[in-house]
Short mmCIF file of C-alpha atoms and ligand atoms in Angstrom, two decimals:
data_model
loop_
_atom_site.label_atom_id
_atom_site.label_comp_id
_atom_site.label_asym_id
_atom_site.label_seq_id
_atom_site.Cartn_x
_atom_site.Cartn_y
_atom_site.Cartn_z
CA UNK A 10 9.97 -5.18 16.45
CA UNK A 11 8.11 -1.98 16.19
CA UNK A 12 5.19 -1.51 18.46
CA UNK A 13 2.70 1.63 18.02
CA UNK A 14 0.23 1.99 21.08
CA UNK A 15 -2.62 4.63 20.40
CA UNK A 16 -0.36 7.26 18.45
CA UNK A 17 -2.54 10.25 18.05
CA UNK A 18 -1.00 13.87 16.21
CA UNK A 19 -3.14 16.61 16.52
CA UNK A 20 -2.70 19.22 14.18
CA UNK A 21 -4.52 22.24 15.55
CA UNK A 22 -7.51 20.87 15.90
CA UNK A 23 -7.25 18.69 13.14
CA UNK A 24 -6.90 15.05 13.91
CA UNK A 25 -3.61 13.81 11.11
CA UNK A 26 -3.87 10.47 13.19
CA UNK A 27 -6.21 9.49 15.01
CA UNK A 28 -5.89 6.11 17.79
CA UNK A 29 -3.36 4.18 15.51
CA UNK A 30 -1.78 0.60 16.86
CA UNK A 31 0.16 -1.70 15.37
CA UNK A 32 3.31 -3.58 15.61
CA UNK A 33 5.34 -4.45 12.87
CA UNK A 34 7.63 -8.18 12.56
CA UNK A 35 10.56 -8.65 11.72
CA UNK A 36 11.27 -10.50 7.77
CA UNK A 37 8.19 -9.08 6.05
CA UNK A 38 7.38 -6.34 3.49
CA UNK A 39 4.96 -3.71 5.22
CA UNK A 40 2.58 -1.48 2.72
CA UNK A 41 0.96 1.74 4.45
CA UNK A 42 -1.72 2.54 2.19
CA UNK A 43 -3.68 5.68 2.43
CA UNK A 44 -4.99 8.30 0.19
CA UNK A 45 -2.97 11.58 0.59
CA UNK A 46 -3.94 13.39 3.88
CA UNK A 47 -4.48 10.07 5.13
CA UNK A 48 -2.20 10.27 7.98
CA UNK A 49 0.93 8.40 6.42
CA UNK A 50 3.71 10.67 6.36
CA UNK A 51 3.25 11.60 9.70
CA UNK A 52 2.65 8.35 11.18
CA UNK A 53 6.07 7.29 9.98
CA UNK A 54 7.62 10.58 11.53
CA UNK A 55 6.56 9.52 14.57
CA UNK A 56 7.48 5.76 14.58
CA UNK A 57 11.23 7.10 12.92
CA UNK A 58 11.40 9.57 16.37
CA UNK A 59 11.30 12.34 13.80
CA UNK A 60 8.01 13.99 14.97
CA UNK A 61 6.54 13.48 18.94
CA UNK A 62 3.01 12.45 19.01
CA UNK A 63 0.47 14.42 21.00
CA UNK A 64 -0.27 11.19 22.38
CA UNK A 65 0.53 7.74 22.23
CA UNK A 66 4.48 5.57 22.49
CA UNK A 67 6.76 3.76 20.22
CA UNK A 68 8.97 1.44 20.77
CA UNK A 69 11.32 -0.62 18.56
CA UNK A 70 12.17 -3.86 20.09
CA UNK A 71 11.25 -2.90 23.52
CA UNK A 72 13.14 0.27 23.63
CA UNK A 73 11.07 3.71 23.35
CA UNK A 74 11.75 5.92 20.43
CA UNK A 75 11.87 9.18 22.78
CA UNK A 76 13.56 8.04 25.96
CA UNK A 77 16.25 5.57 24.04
CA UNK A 78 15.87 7.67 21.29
CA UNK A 79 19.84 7.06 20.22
CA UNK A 80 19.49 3.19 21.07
CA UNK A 81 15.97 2.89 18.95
CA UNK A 82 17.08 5.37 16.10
CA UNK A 83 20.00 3.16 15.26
CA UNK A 84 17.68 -0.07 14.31
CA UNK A 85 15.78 2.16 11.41
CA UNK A 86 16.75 3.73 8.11
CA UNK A 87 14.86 6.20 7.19
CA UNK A 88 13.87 7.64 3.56
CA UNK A 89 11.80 10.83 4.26
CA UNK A 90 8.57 12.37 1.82
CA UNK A 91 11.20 15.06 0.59
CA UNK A 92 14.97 13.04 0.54
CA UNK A 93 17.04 15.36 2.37
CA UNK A 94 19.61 15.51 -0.37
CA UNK A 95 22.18 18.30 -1.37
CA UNK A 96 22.40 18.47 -4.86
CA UNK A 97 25.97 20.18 -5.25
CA UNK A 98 27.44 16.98 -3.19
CA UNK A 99 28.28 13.66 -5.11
CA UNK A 100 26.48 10.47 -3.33
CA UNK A 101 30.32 9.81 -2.12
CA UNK A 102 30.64 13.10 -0.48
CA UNK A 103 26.65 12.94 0.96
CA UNK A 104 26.82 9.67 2.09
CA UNK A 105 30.06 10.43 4.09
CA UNK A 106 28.48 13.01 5.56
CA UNK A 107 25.56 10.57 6.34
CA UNK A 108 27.89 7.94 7.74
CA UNK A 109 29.28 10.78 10.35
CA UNK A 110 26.19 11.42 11.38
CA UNK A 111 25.71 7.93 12.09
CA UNK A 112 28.56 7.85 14.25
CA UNK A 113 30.00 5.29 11.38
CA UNK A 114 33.81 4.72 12.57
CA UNK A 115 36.49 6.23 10.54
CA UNK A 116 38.15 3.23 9.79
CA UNK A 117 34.58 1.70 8.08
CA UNK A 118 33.29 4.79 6.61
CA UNK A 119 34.76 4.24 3.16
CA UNK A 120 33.39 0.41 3.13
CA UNK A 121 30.14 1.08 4.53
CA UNK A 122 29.37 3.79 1.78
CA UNK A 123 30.49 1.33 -1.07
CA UNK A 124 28.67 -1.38 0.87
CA UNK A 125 25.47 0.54 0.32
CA UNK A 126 25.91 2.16 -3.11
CA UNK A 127 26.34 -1.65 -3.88
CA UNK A 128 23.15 -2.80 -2.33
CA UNK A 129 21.44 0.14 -4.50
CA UNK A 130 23.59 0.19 -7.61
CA UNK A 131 24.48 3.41 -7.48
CA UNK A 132 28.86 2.31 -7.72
CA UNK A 133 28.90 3.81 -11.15
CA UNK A 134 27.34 7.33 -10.01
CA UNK A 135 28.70 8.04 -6.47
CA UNK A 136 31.41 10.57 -8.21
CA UNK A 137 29.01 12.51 -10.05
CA UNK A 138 27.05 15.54 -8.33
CA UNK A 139 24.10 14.77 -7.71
CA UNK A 140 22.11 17.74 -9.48
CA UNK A 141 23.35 15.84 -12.59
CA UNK A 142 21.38 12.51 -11.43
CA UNK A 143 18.63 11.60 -12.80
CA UNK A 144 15.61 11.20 -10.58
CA UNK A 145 15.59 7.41 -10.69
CA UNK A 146 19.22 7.30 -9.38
CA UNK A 147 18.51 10.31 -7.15
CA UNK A 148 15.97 8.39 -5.04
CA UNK A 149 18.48 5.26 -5.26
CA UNK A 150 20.86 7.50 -3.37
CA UNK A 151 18.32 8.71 -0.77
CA UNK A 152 17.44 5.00 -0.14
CA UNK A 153 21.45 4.02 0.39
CA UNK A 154 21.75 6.88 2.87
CA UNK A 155 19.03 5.16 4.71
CA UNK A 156 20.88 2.03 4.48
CA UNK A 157 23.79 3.51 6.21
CA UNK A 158 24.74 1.46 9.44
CA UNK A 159 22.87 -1.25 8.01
CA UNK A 160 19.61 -0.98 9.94
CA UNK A 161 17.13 -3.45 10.68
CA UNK A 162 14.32 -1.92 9.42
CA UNK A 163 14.20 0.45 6.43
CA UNK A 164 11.23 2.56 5.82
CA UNK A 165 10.52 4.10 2.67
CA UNK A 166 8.16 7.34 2.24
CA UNK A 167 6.38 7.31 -1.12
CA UNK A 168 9.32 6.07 -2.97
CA UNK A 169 8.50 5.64 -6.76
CA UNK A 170 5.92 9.21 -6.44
CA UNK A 171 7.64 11.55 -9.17
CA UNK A 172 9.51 8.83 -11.20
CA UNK A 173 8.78 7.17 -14.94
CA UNK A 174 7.63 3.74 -15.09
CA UNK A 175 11.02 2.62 -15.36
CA UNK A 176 12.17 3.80 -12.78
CA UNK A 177 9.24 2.93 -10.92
CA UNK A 178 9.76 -0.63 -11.94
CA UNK A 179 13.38 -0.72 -11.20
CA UNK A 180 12.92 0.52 -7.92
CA UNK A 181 10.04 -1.67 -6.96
CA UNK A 182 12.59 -4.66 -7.55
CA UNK A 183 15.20 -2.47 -5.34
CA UNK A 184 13.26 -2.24 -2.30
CA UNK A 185 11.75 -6.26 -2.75
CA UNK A 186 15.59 -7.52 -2.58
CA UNK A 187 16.37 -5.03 0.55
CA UNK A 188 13.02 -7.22 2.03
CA UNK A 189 15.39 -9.93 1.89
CA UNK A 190 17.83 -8.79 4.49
CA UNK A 191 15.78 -5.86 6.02
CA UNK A 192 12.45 -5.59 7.79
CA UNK A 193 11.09 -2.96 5.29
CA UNK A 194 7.73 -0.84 5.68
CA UNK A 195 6.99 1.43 2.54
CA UNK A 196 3.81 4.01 2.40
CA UNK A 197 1.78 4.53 -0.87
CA UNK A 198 -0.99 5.58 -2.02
CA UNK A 199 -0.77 3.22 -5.27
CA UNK A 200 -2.76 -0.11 -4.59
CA UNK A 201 -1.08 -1.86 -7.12
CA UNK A 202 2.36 -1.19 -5.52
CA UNK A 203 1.93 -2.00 -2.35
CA UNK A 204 -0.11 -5.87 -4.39
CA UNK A 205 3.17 -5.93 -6.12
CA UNK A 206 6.24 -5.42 -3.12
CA UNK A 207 4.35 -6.03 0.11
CA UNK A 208 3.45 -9.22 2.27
CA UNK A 209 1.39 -6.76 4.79
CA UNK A 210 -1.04 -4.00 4.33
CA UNK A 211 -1.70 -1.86 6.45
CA UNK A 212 -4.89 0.53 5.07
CA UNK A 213 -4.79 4.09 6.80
CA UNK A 214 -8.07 5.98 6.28
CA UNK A 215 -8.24 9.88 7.71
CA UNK A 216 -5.59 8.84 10.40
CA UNK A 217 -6.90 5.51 11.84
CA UNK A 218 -6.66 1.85 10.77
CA UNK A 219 -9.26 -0.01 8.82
CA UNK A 220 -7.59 -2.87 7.44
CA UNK A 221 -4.37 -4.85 8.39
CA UNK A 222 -3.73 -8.20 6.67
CA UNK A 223 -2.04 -9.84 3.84
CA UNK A 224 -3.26 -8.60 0.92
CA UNK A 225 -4.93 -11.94 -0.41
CA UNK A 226 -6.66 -11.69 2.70
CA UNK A 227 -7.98 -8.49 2.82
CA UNK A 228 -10.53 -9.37 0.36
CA UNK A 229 -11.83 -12.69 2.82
CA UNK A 230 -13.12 -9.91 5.22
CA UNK A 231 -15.30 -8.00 2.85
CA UNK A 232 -18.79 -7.71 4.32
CA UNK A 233 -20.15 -7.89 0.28
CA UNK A 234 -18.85 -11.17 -0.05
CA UNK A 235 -18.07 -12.59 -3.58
CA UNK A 236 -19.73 -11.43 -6.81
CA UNK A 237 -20.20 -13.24 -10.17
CA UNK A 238 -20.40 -11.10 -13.19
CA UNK A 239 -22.82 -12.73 -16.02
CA UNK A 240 -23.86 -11.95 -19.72
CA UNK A 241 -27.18 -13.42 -21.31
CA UNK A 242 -28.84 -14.02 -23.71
CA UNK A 243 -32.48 -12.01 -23.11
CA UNK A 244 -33.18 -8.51 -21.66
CA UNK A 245 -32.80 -7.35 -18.44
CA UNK A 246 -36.26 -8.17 -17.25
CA UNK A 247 -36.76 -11.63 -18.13
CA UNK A 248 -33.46 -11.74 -16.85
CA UNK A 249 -34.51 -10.57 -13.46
CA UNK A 250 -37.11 -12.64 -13.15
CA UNK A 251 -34.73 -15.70 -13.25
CA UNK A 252 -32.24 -14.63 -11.40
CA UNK A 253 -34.99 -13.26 -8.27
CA UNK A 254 -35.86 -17.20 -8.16
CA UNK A 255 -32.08 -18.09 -6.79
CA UNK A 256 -32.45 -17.12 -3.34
CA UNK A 257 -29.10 -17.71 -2.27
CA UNK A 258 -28.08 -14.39 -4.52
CA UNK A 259 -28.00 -11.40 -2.19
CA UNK A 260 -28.39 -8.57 -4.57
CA UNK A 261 -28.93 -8.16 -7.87
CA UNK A 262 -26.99 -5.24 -9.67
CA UNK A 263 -27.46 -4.81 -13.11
CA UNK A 264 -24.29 -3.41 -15.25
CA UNK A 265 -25.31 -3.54 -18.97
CA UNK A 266 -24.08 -0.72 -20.55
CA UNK A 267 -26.78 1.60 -22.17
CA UNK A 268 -25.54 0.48 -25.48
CA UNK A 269 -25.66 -3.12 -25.51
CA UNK A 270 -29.36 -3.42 -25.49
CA UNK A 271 -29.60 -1.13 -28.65
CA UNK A 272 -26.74 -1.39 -30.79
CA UNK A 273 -28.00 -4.55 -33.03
CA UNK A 274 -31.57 -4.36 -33.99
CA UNK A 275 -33.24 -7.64 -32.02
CA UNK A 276 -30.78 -8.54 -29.82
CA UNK A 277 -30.37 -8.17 -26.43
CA UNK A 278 -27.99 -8.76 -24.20
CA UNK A 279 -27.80 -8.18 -20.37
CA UNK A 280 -25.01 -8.20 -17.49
CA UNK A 281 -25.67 -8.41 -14.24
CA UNK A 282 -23.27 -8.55 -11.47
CA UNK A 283 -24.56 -11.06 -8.59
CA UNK A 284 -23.61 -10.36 -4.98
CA UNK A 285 -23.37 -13.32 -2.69
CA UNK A 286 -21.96 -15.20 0.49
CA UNK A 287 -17.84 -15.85 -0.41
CA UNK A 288 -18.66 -19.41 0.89
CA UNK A 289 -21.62 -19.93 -1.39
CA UNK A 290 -20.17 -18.16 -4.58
CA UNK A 291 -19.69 -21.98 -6.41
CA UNK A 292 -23.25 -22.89 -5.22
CA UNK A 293 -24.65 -19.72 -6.49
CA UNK A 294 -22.88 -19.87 -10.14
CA UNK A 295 -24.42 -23.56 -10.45
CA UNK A 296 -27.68 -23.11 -9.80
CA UNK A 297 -27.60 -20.06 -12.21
CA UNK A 298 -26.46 -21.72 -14.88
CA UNK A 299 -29.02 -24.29 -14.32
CA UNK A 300 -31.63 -21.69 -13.55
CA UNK A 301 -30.54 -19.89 -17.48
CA UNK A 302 -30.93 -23.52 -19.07
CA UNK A 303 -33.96 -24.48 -17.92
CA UNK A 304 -35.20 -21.56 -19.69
CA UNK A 305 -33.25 -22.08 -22.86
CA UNK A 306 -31.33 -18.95 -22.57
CA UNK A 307 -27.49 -18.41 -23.15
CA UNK A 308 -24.97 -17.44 -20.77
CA UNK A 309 -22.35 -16.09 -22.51
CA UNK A 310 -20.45 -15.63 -19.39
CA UNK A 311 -20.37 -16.51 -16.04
CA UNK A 312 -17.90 -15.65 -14.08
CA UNK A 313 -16.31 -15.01 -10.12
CA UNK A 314 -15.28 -11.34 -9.92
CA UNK A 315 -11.82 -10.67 -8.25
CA UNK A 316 -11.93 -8.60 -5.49
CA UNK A 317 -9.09 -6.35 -5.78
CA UNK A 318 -7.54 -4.30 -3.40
CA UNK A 319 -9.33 -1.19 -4.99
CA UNK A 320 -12.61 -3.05 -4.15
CA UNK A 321 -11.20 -3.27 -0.52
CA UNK A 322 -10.43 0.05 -0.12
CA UNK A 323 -13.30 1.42 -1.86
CA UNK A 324 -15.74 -0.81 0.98
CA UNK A 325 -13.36 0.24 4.00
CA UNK A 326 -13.56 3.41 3.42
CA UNK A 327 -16.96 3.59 2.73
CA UNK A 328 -18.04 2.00 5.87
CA UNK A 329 -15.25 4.66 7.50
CA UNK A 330 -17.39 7.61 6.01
CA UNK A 331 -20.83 6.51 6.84
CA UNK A 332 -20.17 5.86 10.48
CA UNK A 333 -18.46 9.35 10.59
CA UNK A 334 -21.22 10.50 9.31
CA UNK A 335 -23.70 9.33 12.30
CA UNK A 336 -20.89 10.42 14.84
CA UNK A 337 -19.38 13.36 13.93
CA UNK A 338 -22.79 15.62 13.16
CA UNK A 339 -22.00 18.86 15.76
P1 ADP B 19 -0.16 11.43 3.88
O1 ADP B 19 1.30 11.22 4.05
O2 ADP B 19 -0.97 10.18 4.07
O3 ADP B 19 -0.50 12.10 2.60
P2 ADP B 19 0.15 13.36 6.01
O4 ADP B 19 0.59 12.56 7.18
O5 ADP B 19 1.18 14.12 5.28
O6 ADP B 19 -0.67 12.40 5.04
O7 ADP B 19 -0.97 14.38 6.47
C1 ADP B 19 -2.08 14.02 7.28
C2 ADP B 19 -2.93 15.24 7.56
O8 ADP B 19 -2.21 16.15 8.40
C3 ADP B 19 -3.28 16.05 6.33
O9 ADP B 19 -4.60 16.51 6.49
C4 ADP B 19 -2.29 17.17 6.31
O10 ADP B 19 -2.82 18.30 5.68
C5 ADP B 19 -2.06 17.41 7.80
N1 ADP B 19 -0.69 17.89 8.08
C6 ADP B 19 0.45 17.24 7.81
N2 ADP B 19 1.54 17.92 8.24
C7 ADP B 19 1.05 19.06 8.81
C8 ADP B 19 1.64 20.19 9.45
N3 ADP B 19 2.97 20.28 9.61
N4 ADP B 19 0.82 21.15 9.92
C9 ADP B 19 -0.50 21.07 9.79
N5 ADP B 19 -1.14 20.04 9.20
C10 ADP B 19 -0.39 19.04 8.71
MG1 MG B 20 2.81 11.56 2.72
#
């Protein structure tokens, strides 16, 4: 539906994007994740036709964004960083204007606009100016001018940044039910959004790729593997001792908090999280627990750590930094 082939913007000589390809399907929920500066906004300027790329092409289903710019332009709605609203219009009057510049027919204009202030619940509002619209309902209007001409594909620029948690929530549940009938890509740099609405992630690190996948499976690829957070019953270095035995645990990393092995007078009390192959994890927790029991010692817990997407990100980017390290040294 969307294919990106080696889209590079240079900025200067800053690099915003560096090498980026992808191609997006049509039915799914697509999450660009990125910290800011990571090359997000601009990346969807340049797959919208909005910004050229110093190098690289575009195309939405097989037609290029520059040369069949009117052809490719039509298949996308578009919801910019900054929503290109004018406050003293109502959503009736801006959305008209939208529709024109759409080349919406005459004769549909008035349907089309009621059309989409339906699909973002915005009937109740669209005679009110907008400067009197709350934030929540201004952003529902910026999405239902991209939904003008009913596009294919809607992308969405940072959508919930600058809104409450309601209206965060409320939109979240907007943009999963336009998933249903549109082929939707949405940039954030809020991992627990993009968990929450998207099927695909797509993790943009100082303008390249370092992950695309389904977000269960993002955490699969991890080079660390799986980890299994424990709590027992002796201190850290008989602990240690047991747990160096188990040589199917990769690394040892212990996490007791400074306080735990003080606070009651005689007790101690150590946590350790155990790094380990993903496909060995199970193995690994047994033959703790076995290892702990032999010795008469209590595990209070024992337990697979989730990898979340933070995790992901954290590792990606990691590996990102040291290997920019070694090659960009001038
Ligand atoms: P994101 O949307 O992920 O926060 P952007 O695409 O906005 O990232 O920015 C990527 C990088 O390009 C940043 O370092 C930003 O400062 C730089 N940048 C963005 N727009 C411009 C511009 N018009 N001129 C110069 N630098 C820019
Ligand atoms: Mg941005």
């Amino acid at each position: 539906m969307i294919t990106a082939k080696h889209l590079t913007k240079m900025y200067g000589n800053s690099k915003a994007v560096d090498d980026l390809s992808f191609t997006i399907e049509e039915g799914h929920i697509y999450g660009f994740l990125g910290p800011n500066g990571a090359g997000k906004s601009t990346t969807l300027n340049i797959i919208t036709g909005c910004l050229s790329p110093t190098s690289g092409e575009v195309s939405i289903d097989n037609l290029d964004i520059y040369e069949n710019s009117k052809e490719a332009k039509k298949k996308i709605g578009y919801l910019p960083e900054i929503p290109p609203l004018y406050v003293d219009q109502t959503p009736r009057e801006y959305l008209e204007f939208v529709a024109d510049a759409k080349k919406v027919s005459r004769k549909e204009k008035k349907d089309e606009v009621e059309r989409v202030a339906s699909e973002t619940h915005i009937e109740d509002v669209l005679d009110k100016p907008i400067k009197f619209l709350s934030k929540g309902y201004r952003q529902r209007v910026g999405i239902s001018q991209a939904l003008i001409g009913d596009p294919q594909i809607v992308i969405l620029d940072e959508p919930t940044v600058g809104l409450d948690p309601m209206q965060i929530l409320e939109i979240r549940e907007l943009i999963y039910e336009l998933g249903k009938k549109h082929t939707v890509i949405l940039s954030s740099h809020i991992l627990s959004e993009v968990q929450a609405i998207c099927d695909k992630v797509l993790i943009i690190y100082k303008g390249k790729m370092v992950a695309f996948d389904a977000p269960e499976n993002l955490g699969k690829t991890m080079s660390s593997g799986a980890c299994l957070e424990i709590i027992c019953d002796c201190d850290k270095a008989a602990a240690k001792d047991i747990l160096e035995s188990i040589e199917s645990i990769k690394t040892i990393e212990d996490d007791s908090d400074e306080k735990s092995d003080t606070s009651n007078e005689g007790e101690t009390e150590s946590k350790f999280i155990l790094h380990a192959d993903s496909a060995e994890i199970k193995m690994v927790a047994r033959e703790v627990f076995k290892a702990f029991a032999e010795k008469d010692i209590v595990l209070y817990e024992l337990h697979q750590v989730k990898t979340t997407l933070e995790d992901i990100f954290i590792e990606l980017t990691k590996e990102e930094e040291s290997s920019d390290d070694s090659s960009t040294k001038a």
